[in-house]
XYZ file of C-alpha atoms in Angstrom:
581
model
C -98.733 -138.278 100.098
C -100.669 -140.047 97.513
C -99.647 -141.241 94.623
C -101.361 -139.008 92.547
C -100.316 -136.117 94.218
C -96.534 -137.354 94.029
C -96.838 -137.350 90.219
C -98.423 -133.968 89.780
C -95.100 -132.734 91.816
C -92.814 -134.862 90.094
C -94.183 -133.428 87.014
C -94.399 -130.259 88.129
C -90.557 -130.581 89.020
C -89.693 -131.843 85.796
C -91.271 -128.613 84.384
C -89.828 -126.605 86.863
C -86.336 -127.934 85.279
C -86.741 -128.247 81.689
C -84.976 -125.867 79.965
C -87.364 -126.044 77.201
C -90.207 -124.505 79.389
C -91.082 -121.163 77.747
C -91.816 -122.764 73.938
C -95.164 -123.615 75.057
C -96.080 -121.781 78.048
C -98.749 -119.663 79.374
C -97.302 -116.252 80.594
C -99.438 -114.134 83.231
C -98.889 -110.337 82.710
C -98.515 -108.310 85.986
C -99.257 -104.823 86.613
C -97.696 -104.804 89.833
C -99.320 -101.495 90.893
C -102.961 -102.512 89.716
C -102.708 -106.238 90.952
C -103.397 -106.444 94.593
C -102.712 -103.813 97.288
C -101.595 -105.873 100.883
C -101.233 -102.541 102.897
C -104.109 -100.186 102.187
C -102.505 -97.634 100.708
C -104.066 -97.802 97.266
C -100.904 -99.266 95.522
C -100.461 -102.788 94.626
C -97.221 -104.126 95.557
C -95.016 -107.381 96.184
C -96.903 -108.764 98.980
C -99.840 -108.800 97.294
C -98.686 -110.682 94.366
C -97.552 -113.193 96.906
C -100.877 -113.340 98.421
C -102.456 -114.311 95.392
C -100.030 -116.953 94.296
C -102.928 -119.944 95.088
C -104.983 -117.710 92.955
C -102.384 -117.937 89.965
C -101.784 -121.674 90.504
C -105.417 -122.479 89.947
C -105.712 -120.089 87.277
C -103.457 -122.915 85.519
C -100.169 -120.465 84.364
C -96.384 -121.414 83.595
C -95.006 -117.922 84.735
C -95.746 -114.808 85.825
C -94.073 -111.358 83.864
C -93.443 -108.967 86.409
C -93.726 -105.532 84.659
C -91.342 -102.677 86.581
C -91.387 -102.824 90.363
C -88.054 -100.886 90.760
C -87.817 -97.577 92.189
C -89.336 -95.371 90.252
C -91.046 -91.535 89.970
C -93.637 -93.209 87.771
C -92.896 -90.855 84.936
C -94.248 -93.835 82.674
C -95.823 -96.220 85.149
C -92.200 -97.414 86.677
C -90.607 -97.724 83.288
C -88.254 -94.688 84.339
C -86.002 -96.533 86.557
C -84.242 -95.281 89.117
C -82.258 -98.105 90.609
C -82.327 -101.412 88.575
C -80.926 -103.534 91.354
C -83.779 -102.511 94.192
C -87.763 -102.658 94.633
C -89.594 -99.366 94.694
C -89.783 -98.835 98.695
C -93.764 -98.225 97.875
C -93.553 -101.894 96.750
C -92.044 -103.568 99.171
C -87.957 -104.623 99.384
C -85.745 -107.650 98.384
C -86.625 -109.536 101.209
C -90.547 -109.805 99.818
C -89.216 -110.244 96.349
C -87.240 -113.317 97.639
C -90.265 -114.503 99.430
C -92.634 -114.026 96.352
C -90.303 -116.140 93.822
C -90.381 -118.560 96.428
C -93.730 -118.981 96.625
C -94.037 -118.804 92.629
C -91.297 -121.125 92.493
C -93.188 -123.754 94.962
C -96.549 -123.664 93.271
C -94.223 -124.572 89.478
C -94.747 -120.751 88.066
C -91.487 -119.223 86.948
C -91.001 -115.651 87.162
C -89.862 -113.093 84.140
C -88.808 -109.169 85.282
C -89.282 -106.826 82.947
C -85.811 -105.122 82.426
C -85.971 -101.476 81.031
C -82.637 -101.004 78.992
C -83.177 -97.924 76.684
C -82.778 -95.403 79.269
C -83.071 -94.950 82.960
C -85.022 -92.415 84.900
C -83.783 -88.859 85.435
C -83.193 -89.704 89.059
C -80.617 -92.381 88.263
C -77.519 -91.708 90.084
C -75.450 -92.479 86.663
C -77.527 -89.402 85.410
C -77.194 -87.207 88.291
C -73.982 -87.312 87.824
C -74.135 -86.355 84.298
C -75.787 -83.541 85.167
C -72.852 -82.260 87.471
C -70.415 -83.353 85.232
C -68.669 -81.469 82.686
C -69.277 -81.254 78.727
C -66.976 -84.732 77.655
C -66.784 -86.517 80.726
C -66.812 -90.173 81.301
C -70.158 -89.306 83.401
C -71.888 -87.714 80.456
C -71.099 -90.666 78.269
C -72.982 -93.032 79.373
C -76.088 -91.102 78.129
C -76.331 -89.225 74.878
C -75.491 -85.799 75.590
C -75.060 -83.488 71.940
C -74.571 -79.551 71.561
C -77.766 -77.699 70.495
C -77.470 -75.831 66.722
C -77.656 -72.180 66.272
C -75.158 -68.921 67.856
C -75.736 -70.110 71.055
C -76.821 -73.691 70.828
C -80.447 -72.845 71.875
C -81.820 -75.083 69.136
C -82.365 -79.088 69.719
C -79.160 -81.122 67.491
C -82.414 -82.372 65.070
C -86.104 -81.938 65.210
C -87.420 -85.601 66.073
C -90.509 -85.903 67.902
C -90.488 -88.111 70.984
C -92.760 -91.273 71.243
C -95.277 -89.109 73.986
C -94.877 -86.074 72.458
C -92.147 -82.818 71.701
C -89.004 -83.187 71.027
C -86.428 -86.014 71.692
C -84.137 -83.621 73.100
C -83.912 -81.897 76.381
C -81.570 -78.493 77.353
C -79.697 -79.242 80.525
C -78.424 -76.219 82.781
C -74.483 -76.539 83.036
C -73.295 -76.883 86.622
C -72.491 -73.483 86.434
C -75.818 -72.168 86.059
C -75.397 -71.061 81.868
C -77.551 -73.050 79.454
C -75.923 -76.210 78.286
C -75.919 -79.239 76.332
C -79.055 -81.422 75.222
C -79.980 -85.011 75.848
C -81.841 -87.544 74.003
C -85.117 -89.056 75.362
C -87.055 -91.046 72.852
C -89.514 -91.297 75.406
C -90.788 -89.081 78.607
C -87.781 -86.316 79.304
C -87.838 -87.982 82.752
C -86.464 -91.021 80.682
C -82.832 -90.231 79.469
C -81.644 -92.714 77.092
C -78.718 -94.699 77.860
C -75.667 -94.646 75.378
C -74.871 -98.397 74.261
C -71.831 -98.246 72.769
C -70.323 -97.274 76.278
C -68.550 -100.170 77.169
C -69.670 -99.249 80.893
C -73.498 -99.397 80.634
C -72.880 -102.909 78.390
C -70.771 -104.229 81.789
C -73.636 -102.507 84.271
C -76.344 -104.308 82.264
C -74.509 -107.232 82.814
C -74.554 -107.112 86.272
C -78.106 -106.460 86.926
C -79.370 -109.157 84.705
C -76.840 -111.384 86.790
C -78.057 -109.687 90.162
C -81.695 -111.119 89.754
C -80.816 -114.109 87.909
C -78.971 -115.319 90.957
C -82.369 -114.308 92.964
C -84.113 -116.959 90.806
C -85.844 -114.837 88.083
C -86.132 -116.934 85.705
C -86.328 -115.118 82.482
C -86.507 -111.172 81.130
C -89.066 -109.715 79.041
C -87.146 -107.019 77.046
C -88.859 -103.546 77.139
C -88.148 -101.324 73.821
C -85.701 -104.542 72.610
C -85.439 -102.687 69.272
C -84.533 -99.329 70.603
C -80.437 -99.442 72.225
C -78.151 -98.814 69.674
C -78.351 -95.625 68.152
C -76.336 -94.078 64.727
C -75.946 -89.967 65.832
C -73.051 -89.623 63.576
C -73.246 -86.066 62.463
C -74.915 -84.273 60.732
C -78.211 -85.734 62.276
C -80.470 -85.985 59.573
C -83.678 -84.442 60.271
C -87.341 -85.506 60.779
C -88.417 -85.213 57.099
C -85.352 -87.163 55.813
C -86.193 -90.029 58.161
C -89.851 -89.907 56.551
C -88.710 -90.011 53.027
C -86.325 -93.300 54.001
C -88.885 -94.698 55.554
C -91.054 -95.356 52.486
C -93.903 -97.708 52.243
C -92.411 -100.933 53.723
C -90.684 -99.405 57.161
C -87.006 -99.257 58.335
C -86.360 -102.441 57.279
C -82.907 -102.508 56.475
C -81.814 -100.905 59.998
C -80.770 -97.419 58.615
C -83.203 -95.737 60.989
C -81.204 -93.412 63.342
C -82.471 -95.324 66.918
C -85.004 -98.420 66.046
C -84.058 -101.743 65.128
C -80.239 -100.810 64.164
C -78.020 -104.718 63.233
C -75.729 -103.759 66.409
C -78.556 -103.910 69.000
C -77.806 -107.380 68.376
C -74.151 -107.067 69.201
C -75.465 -106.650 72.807
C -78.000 -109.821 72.770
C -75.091 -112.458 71.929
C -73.224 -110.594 74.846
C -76.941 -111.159 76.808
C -76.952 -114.672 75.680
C -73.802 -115.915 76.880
C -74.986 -114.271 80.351
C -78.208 -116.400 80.057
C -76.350 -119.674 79.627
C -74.405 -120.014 82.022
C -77.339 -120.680 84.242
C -79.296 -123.998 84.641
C -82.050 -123.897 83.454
C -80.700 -121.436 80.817
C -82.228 -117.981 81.516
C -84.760 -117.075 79.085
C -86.111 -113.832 77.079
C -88.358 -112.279 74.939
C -88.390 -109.363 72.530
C -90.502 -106.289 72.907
C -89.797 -104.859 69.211
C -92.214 -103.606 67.426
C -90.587 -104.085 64.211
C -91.169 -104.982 60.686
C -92.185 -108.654 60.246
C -88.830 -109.648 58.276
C -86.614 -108.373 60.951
C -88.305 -110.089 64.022
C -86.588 -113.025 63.813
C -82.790 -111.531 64.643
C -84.364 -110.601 67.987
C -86.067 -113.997 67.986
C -82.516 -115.885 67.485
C -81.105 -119.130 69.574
C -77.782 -116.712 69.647
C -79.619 -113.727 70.423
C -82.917 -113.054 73.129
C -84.454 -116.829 71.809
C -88.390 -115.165 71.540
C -89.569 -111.898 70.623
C -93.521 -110.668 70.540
C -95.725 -111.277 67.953
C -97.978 -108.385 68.331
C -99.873 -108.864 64.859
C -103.134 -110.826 66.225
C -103.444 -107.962 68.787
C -103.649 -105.274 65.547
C -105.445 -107.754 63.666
C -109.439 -107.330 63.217
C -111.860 -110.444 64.375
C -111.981 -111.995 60.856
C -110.856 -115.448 59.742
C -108.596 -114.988 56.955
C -106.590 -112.343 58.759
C -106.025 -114.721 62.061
C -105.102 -117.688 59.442
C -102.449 -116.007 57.471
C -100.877 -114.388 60.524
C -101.137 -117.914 62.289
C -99.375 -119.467 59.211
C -96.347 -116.702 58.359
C -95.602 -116.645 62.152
C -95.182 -120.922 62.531
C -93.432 -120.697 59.153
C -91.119 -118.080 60.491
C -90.657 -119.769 64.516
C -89.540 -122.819 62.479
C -87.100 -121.256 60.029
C -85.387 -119.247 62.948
C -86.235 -122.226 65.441
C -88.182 -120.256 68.509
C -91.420 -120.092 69.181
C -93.765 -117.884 68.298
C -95.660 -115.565 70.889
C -99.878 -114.793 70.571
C -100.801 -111.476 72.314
C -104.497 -109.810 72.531
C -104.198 -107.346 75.650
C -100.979 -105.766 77.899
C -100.741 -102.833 79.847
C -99.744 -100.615 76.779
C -103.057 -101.608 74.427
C -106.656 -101.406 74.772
C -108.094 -104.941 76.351
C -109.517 -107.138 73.732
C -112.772 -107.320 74.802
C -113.629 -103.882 74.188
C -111.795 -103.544 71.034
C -113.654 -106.697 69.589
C -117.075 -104.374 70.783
C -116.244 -101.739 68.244
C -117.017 -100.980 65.037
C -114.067 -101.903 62.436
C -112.070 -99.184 61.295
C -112.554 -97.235 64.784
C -109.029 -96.663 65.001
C -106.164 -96.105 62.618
C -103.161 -96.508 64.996
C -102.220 -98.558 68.119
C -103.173 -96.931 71.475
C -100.468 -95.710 73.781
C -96.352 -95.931 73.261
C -96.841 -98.629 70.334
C -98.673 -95.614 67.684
C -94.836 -94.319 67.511
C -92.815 -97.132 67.717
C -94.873 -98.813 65.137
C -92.403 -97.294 62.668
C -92.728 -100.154 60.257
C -96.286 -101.129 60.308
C -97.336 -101.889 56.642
C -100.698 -103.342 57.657
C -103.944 -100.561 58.317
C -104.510 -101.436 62.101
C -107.793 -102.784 63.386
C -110.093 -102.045 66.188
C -107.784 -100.671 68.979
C -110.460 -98.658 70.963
C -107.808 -95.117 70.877
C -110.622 -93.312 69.164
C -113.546 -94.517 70.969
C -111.394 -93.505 74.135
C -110.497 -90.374 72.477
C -113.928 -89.961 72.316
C -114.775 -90.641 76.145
C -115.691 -93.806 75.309
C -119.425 -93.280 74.270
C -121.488 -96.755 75.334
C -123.590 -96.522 72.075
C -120.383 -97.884 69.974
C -119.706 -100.770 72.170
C -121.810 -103.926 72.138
C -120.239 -105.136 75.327
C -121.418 -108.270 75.121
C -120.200 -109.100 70.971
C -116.456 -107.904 72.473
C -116.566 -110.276 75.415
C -117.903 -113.295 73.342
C -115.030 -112.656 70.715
C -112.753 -112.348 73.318
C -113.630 -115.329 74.597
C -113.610 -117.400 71.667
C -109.660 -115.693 70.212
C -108.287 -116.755 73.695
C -109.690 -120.252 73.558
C -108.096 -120.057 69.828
C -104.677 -118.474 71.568
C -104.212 -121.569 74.103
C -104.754 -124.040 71.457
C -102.019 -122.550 69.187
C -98.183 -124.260 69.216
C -96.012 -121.235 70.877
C -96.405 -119.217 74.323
C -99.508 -117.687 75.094
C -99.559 -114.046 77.166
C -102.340 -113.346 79.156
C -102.777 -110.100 80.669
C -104.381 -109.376 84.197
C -107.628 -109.269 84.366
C -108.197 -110.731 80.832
C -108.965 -113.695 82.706
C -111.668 -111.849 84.184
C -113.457 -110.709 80.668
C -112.472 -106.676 81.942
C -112.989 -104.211 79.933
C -111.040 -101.167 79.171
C -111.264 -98.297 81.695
C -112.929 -95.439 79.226
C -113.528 -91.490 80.780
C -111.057 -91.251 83.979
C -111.254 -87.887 84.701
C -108.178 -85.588 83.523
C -107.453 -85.059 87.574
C -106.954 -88.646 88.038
C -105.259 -89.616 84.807
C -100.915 -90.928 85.427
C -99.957 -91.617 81.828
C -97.701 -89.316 79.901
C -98.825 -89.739 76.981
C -102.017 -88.299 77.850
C -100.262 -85.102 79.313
C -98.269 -84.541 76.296
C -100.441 -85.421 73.503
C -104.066 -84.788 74.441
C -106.783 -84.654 71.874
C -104.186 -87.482 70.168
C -103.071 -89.765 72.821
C -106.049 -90.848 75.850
C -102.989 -92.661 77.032
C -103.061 -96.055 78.689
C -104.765 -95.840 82.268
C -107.991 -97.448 81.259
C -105.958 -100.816 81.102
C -104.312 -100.164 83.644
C -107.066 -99.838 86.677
C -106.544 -102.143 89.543
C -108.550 -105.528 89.577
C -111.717 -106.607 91.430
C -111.458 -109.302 93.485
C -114.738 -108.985 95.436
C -117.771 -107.623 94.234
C -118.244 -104.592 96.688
C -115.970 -102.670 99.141
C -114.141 -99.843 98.764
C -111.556 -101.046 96.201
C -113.591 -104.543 95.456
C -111.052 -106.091 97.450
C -107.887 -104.547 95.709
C -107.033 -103.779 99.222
C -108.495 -102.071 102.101
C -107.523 -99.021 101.259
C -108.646 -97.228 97.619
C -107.262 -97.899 94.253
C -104.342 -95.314 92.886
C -106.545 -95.380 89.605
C -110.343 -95.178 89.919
C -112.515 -98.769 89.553
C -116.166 -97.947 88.094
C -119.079 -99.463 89.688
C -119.858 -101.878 87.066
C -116.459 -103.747 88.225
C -118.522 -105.705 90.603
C -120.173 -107.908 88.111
C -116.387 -108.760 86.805
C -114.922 -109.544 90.244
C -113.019 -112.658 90.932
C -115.420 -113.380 93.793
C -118.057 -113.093 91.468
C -117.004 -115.881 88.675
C -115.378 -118.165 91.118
C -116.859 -121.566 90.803
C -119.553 -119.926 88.782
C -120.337 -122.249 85.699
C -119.771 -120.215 82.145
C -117.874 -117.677 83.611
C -115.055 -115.879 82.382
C -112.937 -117.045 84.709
C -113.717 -121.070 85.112
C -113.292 -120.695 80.915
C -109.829 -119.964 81.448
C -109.143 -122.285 83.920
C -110.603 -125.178 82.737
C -108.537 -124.224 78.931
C -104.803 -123.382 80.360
C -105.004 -127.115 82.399
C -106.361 -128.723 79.703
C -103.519 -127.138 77.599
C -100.999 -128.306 79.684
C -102.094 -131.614 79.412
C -102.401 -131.436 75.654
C -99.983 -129.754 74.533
C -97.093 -131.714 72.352
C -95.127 -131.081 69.187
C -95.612 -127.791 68.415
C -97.123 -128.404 65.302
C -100.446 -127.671 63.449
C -102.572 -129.110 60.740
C -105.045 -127.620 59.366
C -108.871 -128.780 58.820
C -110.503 -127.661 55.435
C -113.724 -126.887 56.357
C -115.131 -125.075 52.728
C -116.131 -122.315 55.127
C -113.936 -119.160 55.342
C -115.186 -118.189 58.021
C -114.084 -121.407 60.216
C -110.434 -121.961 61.543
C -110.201 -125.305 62.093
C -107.118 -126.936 63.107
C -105.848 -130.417 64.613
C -102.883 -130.745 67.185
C -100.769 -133.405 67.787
C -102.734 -136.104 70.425
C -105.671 -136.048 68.348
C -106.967 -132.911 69.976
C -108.470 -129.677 67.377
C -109.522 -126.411 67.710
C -112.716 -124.901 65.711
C -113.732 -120.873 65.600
C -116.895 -119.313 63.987
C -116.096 -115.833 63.098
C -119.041 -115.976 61.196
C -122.366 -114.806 61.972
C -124.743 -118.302 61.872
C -123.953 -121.285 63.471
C -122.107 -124.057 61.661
C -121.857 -128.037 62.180
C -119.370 -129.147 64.790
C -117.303 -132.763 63.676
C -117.898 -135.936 65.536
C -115.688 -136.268 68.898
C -116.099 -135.218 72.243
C -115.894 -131.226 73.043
C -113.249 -130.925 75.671
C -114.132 -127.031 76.097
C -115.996 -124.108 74.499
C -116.292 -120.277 74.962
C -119.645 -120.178 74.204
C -122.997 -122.581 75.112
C -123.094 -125.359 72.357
C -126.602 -126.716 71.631
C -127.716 -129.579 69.188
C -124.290 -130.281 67.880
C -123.748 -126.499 66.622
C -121.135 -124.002 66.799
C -122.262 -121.028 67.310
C -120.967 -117.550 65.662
C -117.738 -115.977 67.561
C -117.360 -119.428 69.584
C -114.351 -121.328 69.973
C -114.224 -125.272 70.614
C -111.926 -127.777 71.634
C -112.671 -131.312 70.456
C -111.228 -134.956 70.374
C-alpha cells in the first residue's frame, strides 16, 4: 500500500473514531424508497443503497441519514411503523442492513436511522392489542385512548385538527362490536400516537435505540422531536383556546397541549445516558420545528446534542436574511455548545432549486407536514413552491435556470459554514421538484386529506436518475413506484459524471475540499460595503464570497479554490458563490 494511501485510511480511521465527528460533517439524506431499486420491482431498497456506496464515497459525505426502512403500510411514506426492530420485507432484511453499514462503515461514512417516536403505525402489535383490549387496560395505555363527549360519546374529547387534515381523534369499535373510545393521531389516523408518560413505551424505546446501536448505527435523526409528551389533563381545551394562547410569538413557553412541552426533555436525558455508553458516543439530532428560543433544550450536551435549523430553508435568496440567520444560529450553537445544522431541501419540502426559480412571496406556508407543525413561526415564509404546486406547477413562473444557479451558489455557501451540512438526494444532482403527478399516482396523505390546500410531498420524493435513458433511468430495471418525467435525463448521474461545471463534480470537488479545510468552527466576517455580498473568512486562511445581487462585483486577491458559477476577468458574478485563499 502506498504511503499515501495509508494516510488517507489512517485518517479516515481517526474520523471513523472521533467522537467529535458530527460538529462538522456533511450528512447525505436518503429516501430509501426513491434511491436505487436492486430488484426491479420499482421500489428502492437496502441493496441498492449498498450498491451505490462507491457512489457516496466519491460524492465526498461523512454519513448517510437513513429515513424509515421499517415495516411499514406507507400511510406516510414508512413513517407509520409497524415494527421498529425489523426492515420492511419490500426492503430487504437485517442481514442486508448489516451488510450495508458495513460497507458504509469501510468507505468512513457513518450511518444515522431515522427513529419515529410519536406514534407507531396502526398495525403495531402494541396497538392491535389496544384495540382488543378493554377500556383501562395496561394495553390501551400505552397509546392515548379518551372517551368521546356528548349522551353517547359520539363526539371527538376536543376539536383539534390533525397535521394532514380532520380531526386528531379517531372512534374505535369496542371488541364487542358497540362504538367505543377515541384515539389521538396528530398525524395520519393510521399513525396512533404513543403515550410517553407510560413507563413501558420509555423502556421499549430504550431497547430499540439499543437494538440498532449495537448493529453499528451510528447516530438517530429524531422525527417530530418536539411532539412526545403531551398535557390531556381534562377538560381539553379546545381549538380556539389554543389559538388565542398562541399569540403572535408561538408556544413558547411549552403550554401547548402536544408540541414542544419541558418534559419531552425528561425522555432525552434518559436518551442520552443510552447514547453514552457507547464508543464513539451515539449521536442525534432534533427534528423540532419550534420557536427559535426553545431550540436549544433539544440542542443540549444533556439532551439529543443537535437539533435542525430549518430557518435558511424558509428563508428567501437575499443577503441580509442569510447573514442574520447565519449570525443568531453561531451565537446560539456557542451559548448551548452544539453545532448548528444548515438545511435547503429534505423529503418533506420543496427542493431548493425550484423554490429559488419562483417569484418571492409565492407561498405563505411550508409545503407538506411542516405548514402545521410550524406552530411558532414568527417569520412570513419565503419561496416554498406549495402554491406553484398547488397550481400544477405552471413552467411560466419558474426560471429554471435562476433556481439552479442560486442553488448552486447557497450550497457552496452551506459547506463553507462552521456546523453540519444536510444534503438531500438528488440535490447533488441540481433536481428539481416533481410538479403535476397525476392524482392516480400520487402516495402522500396529505394530498388525500387536504386537497386544494396540501399538493403533498411526492414531487420530492420521485426516485433518482442515474442514467440518462431506460425505463427508470437506471433506478432499477424495473419502473419507479413514483413517476420520473422525461426531462430527468439531462439530470442523471451518468450524465454529469466527469462532466466539467456540472452539478454534480460542483459538489464533489466542495465536500473534499471541505474536509480538508475545515477547522475551528469559527467565522469572521469580511466587510465588503456591499449588502448584497456575504463574505466571510474561516480559520486556515480559506473565505467564502456570495453575490445575491444582480451585477457582478470584484473578487479579492488569492487563489479561487471553487465556484458555482464560471468566473471571468477577476469577477463574481450575480447568485455565484466562491471559495478563495
Amino acid at each position: 500500500m502506498s504511503t499515501t494511501a495509508t494516510m488517507a485510511n489512517s485518517s479516515e480511521s481517526e474520523r471513523m473514531a472521533d467522537p467529535n465527528w458530527w460538529r462538522q460533517a456533511a450528512v447525505y439524506q436518503i429516501y430509501p424508497r426513491s434511491f436505487s431499486d436492486s430488484n426491479g420491482d420499482g421500489i428502492g431498497d437496502i441493496k441498492g443503497i449498498t450498491a451505490k456506496v462507491p457512489y457516496l464515497k466519491a460524492l465526498g459525505i461523512d454519513a448517510v441519514w437513513l429515513s424509515p426502512f421499517y415495516p411499514s403500510a406507507l400511510a406516510d411514506g414508512g413513517y407509520d411503523v409497524d415494527d421498529y426492530r425489523d426492515v420492511d420485507p419490500k426492503l430487504g432484511t437485517l442481514e442486508d442492513f448489516d451488510e450495508m453499514v458495513a460497507a458504509l462503515h469501510a468507505a468512513g461514512i457513518k450511518l444515522i436511522a431515522d427513529i419515529v417516536p410519536n406514534h407507531s403505525s396502526d398495525r403495531h402489535e402494541w396497538f392491535r392489542e389496544a384495540l382488543a383490549s378493554p377500556k383501562g387496560s395496561p394495553a390501551r395505555d400505552r397509546y392515548i385512548f379518551r372517551d368521546g363527549k356528548g349522551e353517547n360519546g359520539e363526539f371527538p374529547p376536543s376539536d383539534w385538527d390533525s397535521v394532514f387534515g380532520g380531526p386528531v381523534w379517531e372512534r374505535i369499535t369496542e371488541p364487542d362490536g358497540t362504538p367505543g373510545q377515541w384515539y389521538m393521531h396528530i398525524f395520519a389516523k393510521e399513525q396512533p400516537d404513543f403515550n410517553w408518560d407510560n413507563p413501558e413505551v420509555r423502556e421499549d424505546f430504550l431497547k430499540t435505540l439499543r437494538f440498532w446501536s449495537d448493529r453499528g448505527v451510528d447516530g438517530f435523526r429524531i422525527d417530530v422531536a418536539h411532539g412526545m409528551a403531551k398535557d390531556l389533563s381534562e377538560p381539553l381545551p379546545m381549538k380556539v383556546d389554543l389559538e388565542a394562547k398562541a399569540g403572535a410569538d408561538g408556544f413558547i413557553d411549552g403550554s401547548h397541549p402536544f408540541w414542544d412541552r419541558d418534559e419531552v426533555h425528561e425522555v432525552y436525558a434518559e436518551w442520552r445516558k443510552l447514547f453514552n455508553e457507547y464508543n464513539p458516543p451515539r449521536t442525534a439530532v432534533a427534528e423540532a420545528w419550534v420557536h427559535e428560543t426553545r431550540r436549544a433544550r433539544y440542542a443540549s450536551p444533556e439532551g439529543l446534542g443537535q437539533a435542525f435549523n430549518f430557518d435558511l430553508l424558509q428563508a428567501d435568496f437575499e443577503a441580509p436574511k442569510f447573514k442574520k440567520i447565519i449570525m443568531d444560529n453561531l451565537i446560539a450553537a456557542k451559548e448551548t455548545g452544539a453545532s448548528s445544522t444548515w438545511v435547503f431541501s429534505n423529503h418533506d419540502v420543496v427542493r431548493h432549486t425550484t423554490r429559488y426559480g419562483l417569484p418571492k412571496g409565492n407561498a405563505t406556508a411550508a409545503q407538506g407536514t411542516n405548514a402545521a407543525q410550524d406552530v411558532t413561526a414568527t417569520e412570513p415564509k419565503g419561496q416554498d413552491g406549495k402554491a406553484w404546486l398547488l397550481a400544477g406547477g405552471p413552467a411560466e413562473e419558474l426560471d429554471v435556470e435562476l433556481g439552479l444557479r442560486r442553488a448552486r451558489a447557497a450550497s457552496l455557501l452551506m459547506f463553507a459554514l462552521p456546523g453540519s451540512a444536510y444534503l438531500y438526494q438528488g440535490e447533488e444532482l441540481g433536481l428539481q421538484e416533481v410538479a403535476g403527478i397525476p392524482e392516480s399516482e400520487r402516495q402522500d396523505p396529505a394530498f388525500f386529506r387536504n386537497k386544494g390546500v396540501e399538493v403533498g410531498r411526492d414531487g420530492c420524493r420521485v426516485p433518482l436518475p442515474w442514467a440518462v435513458d431506460g425505463s427508470s433511468f437506471g433506478f432499477g430495471d424495473g419502473g419507479a413506484h413514483l413517476p420520473q418525467p422525461d426531462w430527468f435525463s439531462k439530470y442523471a448521474v451518468e450524465a454529469q459524471d466527469g462532466t466539467e461545471g456540472s452539478t454534480l463534480e460542483l459538489y464533489r470537488t466542495a465536500l473534499h475540499l471541505r474536509r480538508e479545510l475545515q477547522t475551528d468552527e469559527e467565522l469572521e466576517w469580511v466587510e465588503t460595503g456591499n449588502p448584497e455580498i456575504l463574505h466571510f473568512r474561516r480559520p486556515g486562511g480559506w473565505q467564502s464570497m456570495t453575490n445575491f445581487g444582480d451585477t457582478a462585483v470584484d473578487l479579492p486577491a488569492g487563489t479561487v479554490l471553487v465556484s458555482s458559477a464560471t468566473l471571468e476577468d477577476g469577477k463574481l458574478p450575480a447568485n455565484t458563490t466562491a471559495w478563495l485563499r
